PDB file of C-alpha atoms in Angstrom:
ATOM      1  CA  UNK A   1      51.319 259.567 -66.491  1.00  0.00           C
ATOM      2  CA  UNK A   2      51.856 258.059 -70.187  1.00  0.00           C
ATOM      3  CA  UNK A   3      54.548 256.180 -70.958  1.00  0.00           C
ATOM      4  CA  UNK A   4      55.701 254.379 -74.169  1.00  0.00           C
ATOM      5  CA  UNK A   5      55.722 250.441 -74.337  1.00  0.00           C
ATOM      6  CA  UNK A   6      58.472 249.699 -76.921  1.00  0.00           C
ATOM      7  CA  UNK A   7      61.997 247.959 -77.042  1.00  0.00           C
ATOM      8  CA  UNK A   8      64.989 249.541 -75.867  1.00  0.00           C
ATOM      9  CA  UNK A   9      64.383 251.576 -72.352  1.00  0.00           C
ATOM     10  CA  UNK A  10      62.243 250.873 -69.075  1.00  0.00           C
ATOM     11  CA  UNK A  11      62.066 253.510 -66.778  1.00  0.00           C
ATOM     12  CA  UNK A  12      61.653 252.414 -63.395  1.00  0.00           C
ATOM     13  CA  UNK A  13      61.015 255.453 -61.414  1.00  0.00           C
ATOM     14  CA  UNK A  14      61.360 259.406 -61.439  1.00  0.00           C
ATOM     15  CA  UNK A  15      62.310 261.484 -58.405  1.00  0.00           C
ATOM     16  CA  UNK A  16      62.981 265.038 -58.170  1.00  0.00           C
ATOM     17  CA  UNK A  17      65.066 266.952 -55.526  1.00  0.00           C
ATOM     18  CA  UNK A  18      65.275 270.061 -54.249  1.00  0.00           C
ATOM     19  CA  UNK A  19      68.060 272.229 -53.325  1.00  0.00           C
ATOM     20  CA  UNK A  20      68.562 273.014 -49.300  1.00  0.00           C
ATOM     21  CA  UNK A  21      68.486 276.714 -48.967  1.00  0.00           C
ATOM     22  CA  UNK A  22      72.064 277.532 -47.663  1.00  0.00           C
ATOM     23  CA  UNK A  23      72.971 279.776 -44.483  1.00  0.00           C
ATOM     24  CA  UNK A  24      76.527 280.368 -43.047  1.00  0.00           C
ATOM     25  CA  UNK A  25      76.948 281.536 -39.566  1.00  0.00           C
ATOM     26  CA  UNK A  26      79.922 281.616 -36.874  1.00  0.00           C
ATOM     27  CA  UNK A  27      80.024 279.241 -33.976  1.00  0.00           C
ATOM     28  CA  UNK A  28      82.344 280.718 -31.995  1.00  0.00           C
ATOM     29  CA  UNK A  29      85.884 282.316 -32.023  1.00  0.00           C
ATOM     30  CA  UNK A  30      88.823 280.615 -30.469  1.00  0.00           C
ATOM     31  CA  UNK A  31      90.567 282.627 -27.305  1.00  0.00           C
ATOM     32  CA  UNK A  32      93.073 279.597 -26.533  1.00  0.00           C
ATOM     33  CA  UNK A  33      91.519 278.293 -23.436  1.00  0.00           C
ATOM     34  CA  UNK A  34      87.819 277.722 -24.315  1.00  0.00           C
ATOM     35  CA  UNK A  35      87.344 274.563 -25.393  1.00  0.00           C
ATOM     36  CA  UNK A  36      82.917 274.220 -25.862  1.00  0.00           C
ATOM     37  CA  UNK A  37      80.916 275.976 -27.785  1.00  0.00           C
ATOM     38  CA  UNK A  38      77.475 275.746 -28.479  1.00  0.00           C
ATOM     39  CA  UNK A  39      75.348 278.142 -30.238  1.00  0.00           C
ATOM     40  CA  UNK A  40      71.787 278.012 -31.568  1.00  0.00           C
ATOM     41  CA  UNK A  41      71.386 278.654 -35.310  1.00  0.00           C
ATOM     42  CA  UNK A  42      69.406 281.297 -36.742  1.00  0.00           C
ATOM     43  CA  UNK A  43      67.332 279.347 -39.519  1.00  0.00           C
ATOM     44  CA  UNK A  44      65.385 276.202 -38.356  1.00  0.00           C
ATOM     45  CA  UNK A  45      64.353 273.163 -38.331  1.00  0.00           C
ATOM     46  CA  UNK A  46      67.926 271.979 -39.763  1.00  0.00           C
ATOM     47  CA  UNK A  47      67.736 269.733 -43.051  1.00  0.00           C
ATOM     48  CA  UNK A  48      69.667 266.469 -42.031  1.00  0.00           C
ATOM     49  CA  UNK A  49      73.119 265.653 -44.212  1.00  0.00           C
ATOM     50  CA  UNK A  50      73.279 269.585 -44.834  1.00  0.00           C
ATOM     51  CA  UNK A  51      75.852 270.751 -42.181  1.00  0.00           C
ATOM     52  CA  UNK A  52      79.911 271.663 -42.846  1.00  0.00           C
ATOM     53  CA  UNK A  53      81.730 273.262 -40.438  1.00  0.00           C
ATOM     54  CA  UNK A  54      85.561 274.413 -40.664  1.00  0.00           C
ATOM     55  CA  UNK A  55      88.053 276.336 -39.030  1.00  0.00           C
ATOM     56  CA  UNK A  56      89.796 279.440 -40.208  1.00  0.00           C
ATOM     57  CA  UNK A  57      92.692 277.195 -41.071  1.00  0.00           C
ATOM     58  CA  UNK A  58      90.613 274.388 -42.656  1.00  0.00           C
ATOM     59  CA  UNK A  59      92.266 271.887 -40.825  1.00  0.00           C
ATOM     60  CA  UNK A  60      89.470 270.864 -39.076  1.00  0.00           C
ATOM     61  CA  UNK A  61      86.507 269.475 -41.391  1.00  0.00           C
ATOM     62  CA  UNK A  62      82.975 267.963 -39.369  1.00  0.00           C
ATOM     63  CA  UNK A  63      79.647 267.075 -41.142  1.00  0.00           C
ATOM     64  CA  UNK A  64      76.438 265.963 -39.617  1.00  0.00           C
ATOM     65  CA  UNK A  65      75.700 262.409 -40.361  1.00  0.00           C
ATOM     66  CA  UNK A  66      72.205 262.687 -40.366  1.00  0.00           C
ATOM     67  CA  UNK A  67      71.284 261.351 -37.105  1.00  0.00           C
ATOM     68  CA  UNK A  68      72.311 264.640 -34.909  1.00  0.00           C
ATOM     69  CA  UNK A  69      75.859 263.880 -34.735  1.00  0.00           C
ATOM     70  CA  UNK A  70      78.925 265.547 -36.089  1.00  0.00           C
ATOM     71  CA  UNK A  71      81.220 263.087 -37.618  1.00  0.00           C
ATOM     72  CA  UNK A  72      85.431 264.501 -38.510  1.00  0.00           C
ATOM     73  CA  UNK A  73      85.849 264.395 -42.361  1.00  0.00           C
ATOM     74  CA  UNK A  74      89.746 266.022 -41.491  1.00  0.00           C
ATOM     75  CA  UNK A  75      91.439 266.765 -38.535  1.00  0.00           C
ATOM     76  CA  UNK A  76      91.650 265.376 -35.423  1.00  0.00           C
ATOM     77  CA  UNK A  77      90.133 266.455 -31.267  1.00  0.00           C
ATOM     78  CA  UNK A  78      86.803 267.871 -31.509  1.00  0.00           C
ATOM     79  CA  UNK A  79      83.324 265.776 -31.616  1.00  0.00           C
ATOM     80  CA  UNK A  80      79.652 267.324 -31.391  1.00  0.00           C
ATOM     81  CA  UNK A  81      75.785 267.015 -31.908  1.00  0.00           C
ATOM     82  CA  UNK A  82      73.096 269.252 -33.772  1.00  0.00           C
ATOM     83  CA  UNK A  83      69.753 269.405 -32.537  1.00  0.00           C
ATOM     84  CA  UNK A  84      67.729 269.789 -36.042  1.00  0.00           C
ATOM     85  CA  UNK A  85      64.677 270.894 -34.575  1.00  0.00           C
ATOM     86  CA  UNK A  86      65.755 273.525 -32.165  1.00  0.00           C
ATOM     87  CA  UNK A  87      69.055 274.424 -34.339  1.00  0.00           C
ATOM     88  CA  UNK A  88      71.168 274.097 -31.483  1.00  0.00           C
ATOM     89  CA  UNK A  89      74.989 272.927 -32.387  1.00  0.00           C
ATOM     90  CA  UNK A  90      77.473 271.838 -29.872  1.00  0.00           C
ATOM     91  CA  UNK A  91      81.478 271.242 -29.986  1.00  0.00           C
ATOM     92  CA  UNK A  92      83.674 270.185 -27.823  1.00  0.00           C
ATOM     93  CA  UNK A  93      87.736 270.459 -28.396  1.00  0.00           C
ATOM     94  CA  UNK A  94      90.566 268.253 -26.530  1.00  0.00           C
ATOM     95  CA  UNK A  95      93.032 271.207 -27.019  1.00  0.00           C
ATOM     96  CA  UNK A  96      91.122 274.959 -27.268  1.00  0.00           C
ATOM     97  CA  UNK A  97      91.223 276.675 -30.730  1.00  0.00           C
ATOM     98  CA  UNK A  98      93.721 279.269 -31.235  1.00  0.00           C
ATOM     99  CA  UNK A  99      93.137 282.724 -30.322  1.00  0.00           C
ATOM    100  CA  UNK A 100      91.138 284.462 -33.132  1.00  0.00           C
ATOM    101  CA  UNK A 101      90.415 280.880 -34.652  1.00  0.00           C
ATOM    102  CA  UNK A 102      86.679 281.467 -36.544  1.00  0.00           C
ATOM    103  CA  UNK A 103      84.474 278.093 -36.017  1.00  0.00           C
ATOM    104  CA  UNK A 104      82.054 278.464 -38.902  1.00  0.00           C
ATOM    105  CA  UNK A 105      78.541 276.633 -39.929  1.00  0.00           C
ATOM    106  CA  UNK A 106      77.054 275.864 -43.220  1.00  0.00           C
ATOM    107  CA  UNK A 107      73.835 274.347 -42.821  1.00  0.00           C
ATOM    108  CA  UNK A 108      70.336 273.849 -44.964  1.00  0.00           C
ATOM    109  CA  UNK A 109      67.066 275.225 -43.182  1.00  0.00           C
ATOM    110  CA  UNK A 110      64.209 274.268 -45.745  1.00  0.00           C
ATOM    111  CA  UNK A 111      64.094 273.959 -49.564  1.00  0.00           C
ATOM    112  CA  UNK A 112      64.045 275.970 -52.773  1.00  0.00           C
ATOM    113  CA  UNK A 113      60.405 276.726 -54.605  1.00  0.00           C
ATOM    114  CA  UNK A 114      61.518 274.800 -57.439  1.00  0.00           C
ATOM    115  CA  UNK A 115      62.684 270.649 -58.327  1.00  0.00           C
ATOM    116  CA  UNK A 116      66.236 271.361 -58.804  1.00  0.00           C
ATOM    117  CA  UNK A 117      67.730 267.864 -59.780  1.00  0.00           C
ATOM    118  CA  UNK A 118      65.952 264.265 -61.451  1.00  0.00           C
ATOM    119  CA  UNK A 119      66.875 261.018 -60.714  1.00  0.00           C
ATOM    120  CA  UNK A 120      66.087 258.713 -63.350  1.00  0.00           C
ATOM    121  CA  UNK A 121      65.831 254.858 -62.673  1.00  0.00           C
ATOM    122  CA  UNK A 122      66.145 253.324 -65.750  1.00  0.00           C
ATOM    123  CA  UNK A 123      66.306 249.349 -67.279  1.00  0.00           C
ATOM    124  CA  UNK A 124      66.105 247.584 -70.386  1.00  0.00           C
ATOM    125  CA  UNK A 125      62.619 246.508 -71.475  1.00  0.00           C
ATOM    126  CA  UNK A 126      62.722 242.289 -71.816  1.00  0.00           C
ATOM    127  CA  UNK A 127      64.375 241.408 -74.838  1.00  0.00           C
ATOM    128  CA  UNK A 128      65.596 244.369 -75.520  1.00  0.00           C
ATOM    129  CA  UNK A 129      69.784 244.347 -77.048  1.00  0.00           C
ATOM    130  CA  UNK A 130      72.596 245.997 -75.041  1.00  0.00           C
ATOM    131  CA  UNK A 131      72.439 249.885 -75.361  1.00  0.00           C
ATOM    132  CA  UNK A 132      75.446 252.367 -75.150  1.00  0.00           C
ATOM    133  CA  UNK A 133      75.352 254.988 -73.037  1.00  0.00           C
ATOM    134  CA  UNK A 134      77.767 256.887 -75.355  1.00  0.00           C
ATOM    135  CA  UNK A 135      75.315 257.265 -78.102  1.00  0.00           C
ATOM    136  CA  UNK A 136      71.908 258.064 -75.862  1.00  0.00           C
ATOM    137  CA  UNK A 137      70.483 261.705 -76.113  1.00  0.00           C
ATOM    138  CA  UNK A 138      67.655 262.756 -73.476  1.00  0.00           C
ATOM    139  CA  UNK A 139      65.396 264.982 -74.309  1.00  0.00           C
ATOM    140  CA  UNK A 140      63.668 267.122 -71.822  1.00  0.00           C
ATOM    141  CA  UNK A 141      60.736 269.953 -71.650  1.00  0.00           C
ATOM    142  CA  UNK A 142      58.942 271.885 -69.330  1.00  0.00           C
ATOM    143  CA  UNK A 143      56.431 273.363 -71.946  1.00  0.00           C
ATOM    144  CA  UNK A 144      58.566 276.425 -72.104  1.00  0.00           C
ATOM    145  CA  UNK A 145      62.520 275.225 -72.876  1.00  0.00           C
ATOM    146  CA  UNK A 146      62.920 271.871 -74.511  1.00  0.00           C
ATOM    147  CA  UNK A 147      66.887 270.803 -74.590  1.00  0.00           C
ATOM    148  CA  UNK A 148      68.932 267.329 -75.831  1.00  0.00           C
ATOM    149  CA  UNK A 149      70.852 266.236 -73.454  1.00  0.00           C
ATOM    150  CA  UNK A 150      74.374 264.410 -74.507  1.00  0.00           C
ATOM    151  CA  UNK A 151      75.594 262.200 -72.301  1.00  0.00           C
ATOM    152  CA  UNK A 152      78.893 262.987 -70.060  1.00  0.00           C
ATOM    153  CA  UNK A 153      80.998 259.767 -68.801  1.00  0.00           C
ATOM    154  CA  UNK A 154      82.903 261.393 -65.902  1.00  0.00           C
ATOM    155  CA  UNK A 155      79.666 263.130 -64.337  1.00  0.00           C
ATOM    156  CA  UNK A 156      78.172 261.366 -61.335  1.00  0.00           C
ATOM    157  CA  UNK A 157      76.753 263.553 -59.455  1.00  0.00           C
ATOM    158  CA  UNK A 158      74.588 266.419 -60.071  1.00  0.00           C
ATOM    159  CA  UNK A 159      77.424 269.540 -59.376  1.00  0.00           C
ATOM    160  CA  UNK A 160      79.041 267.556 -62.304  1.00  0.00           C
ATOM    161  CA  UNK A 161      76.457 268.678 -64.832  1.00  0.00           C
ATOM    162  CA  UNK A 162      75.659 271.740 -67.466  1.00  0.00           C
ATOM    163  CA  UNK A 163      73.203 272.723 -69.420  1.00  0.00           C
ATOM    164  CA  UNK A 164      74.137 270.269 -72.069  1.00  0.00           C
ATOM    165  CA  UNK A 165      74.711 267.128 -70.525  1.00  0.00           C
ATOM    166  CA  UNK A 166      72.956 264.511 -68.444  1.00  0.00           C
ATOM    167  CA  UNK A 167      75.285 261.824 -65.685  1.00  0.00           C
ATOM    168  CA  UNK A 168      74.733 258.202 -65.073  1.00  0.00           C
ATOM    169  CA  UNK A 169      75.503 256.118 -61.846  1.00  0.00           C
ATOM    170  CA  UNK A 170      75.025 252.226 -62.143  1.00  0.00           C
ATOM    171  CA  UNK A 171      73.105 250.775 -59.251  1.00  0.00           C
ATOM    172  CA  UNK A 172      73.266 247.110 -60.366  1.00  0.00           C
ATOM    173  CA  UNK A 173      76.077 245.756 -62.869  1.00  0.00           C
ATOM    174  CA  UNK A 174      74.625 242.169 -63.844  1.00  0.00           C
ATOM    175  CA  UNK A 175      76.669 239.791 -65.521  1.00  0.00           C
ATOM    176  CA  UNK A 176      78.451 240.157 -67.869  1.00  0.00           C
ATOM    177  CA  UNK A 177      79.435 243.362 -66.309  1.00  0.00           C
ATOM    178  CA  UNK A 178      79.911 245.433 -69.080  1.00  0.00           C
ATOM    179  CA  UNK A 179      79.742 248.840 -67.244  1.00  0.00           C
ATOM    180  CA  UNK A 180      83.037 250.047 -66.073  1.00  0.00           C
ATOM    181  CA  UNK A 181      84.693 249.429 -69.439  1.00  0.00           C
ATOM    182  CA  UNK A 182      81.913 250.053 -71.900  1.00  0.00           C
ATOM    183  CA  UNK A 183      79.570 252.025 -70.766  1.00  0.00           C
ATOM    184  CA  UNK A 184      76.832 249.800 -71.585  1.00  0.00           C
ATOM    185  CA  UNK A 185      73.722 248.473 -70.212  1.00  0.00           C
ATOM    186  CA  UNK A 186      72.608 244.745 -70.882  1.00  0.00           C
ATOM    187  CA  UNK A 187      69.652 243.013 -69.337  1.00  0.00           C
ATOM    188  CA  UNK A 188      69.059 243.282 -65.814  1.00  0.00           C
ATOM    189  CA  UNK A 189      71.284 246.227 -65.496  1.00  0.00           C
ATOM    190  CA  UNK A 190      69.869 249.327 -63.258  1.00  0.00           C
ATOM    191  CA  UNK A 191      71.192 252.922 -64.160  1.00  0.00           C
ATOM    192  CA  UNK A 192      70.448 256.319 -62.621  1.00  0.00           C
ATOM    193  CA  UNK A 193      69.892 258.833 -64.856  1.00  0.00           C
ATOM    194  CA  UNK A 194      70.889 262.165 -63.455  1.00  0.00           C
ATOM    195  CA  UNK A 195      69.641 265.807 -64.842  1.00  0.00           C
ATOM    196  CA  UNK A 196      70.583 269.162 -63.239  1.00  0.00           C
ATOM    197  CA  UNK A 197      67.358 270.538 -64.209  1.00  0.00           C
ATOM    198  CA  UNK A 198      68.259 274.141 -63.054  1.00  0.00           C
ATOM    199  CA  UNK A 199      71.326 274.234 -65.071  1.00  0.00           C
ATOM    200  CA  UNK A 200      69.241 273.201 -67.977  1.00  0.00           C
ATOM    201  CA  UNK A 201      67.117 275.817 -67.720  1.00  0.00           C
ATOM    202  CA  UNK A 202      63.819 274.416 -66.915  1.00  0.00           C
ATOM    203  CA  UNK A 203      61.583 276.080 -64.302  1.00  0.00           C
ATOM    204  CA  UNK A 204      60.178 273.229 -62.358  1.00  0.00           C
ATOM    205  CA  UNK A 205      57.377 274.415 -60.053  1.00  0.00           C
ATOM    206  CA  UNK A 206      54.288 272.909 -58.506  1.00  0.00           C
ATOM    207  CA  UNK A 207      51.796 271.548 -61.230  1.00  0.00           C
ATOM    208  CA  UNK A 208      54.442 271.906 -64.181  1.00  0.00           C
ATOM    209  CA  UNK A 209      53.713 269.519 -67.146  1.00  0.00           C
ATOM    210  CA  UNK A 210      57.520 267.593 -68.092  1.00  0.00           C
ATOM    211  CA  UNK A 211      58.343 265.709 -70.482  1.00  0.00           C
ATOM    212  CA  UNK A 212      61.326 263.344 -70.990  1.00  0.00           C
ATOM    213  CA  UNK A 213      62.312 261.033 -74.041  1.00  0.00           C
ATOM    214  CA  UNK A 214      65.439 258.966 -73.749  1.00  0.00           C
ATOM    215  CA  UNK A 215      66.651 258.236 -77.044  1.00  0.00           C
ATOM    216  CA  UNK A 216      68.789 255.384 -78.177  1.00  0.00           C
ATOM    217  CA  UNK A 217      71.049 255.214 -81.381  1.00  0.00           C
ATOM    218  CA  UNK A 218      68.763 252.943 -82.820  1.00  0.00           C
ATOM    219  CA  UNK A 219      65.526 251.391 -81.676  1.00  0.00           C
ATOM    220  CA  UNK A 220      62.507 253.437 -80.548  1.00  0.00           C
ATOM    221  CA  UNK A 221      62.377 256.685 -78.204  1.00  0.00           C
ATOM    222  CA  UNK A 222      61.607 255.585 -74.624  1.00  0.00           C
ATOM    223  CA  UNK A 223      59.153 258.576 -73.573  1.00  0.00           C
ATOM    224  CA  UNK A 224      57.422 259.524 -69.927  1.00  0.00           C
ATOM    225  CA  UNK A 225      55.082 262.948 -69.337  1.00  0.00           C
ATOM    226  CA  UNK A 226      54.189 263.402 -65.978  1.00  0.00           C
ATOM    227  CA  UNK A 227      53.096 266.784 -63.991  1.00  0.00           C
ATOM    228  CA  UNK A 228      54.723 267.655 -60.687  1.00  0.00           C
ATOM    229  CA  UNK A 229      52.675 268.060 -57.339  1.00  0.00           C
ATOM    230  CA  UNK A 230      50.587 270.485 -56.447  1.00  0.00           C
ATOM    231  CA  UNK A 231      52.275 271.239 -53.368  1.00  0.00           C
ATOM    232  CA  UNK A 232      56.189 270.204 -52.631  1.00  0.00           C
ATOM    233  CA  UNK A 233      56.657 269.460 -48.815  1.00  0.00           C
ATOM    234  CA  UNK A 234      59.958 267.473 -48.517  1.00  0.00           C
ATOM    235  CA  UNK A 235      63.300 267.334 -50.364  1.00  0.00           C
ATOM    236  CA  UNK A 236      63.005 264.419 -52.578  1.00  0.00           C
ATOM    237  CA  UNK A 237      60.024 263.229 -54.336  1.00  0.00           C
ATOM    238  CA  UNK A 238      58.549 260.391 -56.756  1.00  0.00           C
ATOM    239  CA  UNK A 239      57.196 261.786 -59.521  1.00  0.00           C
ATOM    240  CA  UNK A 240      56.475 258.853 -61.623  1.00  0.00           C
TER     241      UNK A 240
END
């Protein structure tokens, strides 16, 4: 890994994630007086943190809280656990579904071929002035599609991005906390750079060479090349 040692931007670390590979499958159907179901799923192991399941009515909402059990987002009378390794998912109603009521799962069993998403850590080097996000362009490449990436203020989260635009979360806000209003970062601040690298076109495989520059308004280009792993075995990974 090379990275430039210059005022302006420090990044702190790289991680790429990959997308669960989705499945949907009914549970059960409500007849009125049953009031347990438990099926085992087609596709597993389970990924933890990947499970919705709804009603036919969507007024009952559970997700899996990544330690096997299944936590109400909406709704009230039903609890359960998944078993991630064997796939097996279990609910249990106070009052029995409706007749005809559809109890469906959507779940993640393994991960795409490709890095989906980067999470960018990013400081300011020491001594280095306050920076506005508003004015910061990232540039990114794959060795096959380069793109500049503007920045957009109301994405934080990766479903918020396009092909055009990169997100930031702040992770620490020190004084003065300039953040929330301005949208800049001042020394000791921590921001998470967020690309949807998918959207942006790039085809981020095992052993692919990437390059990204951040790019202030003024001072010099902050850049980092790094190649991904040979092999990808989990979901999120530090790449630099």
């Amino acid at each position: 890994a090379r990275q430039d040692v210059s005022t302006g931007f420090k990044i702190i670390t790289i991680q790429g994630i990959r997308d669960d590979l989705m499945y949907t499958e009914t549970i059960g159907i409500g007849n009125g007086s049953t009031t347990t179901f438990t099926k085992v799923l087609v596709h597993r192991p389970i990924n933890p943190g990947s499970i919705t399941i709804t009603n036919s009515t969507g007024d009952i909402v559970l997700r899996d809280n990544g330690i096997g059990e299944l936590v109400l987002v909406n709704g009230t009378g039903v609890s359960g656990w998944v078993g991630y390794d064997n796939g097996t998912v279990s609910l249990t109603f106070t009052t029995a579904p409706l007749d005809g009521d559809k109890i469906n799962i959507t779940y993640g069993s393994g991960y795409g071929r490709v890095i989906a998403y980067l999470d960018i850590k990013v400081g300011l080097m020491a001594g280095s002035p306050p920076i506005s996000m508003d004015s910061v362009l990232v540039e990114i490449s794959d060795g096959y599609t380069d793109k500049t990436l503007s920045y957009n203020a109301s994405a934080t989260n990766f479903s918020d991005l396009d092909a055009s635009h990169f997100g930031v979360e702040i992770a620490r806000d020190m004084p003065p906390s300039n953040w929330e209003r301005d949208r800049v970062i001042t020394a000791g601040d921590i921001i998470r750079i967020y690309i949807n690298t998918s959207a942006v076109g790039l085809y981020l495989e095992p052993q692919t060479h990437v390059m990204v520059k951040l790019i202030p308004k003024h001072g010099v280009p902050n850049l980092v090349e790094f190649t991904t792993p040979s092999t990808y075995t989990t979901k999120y990974m530090e790449l630099w």
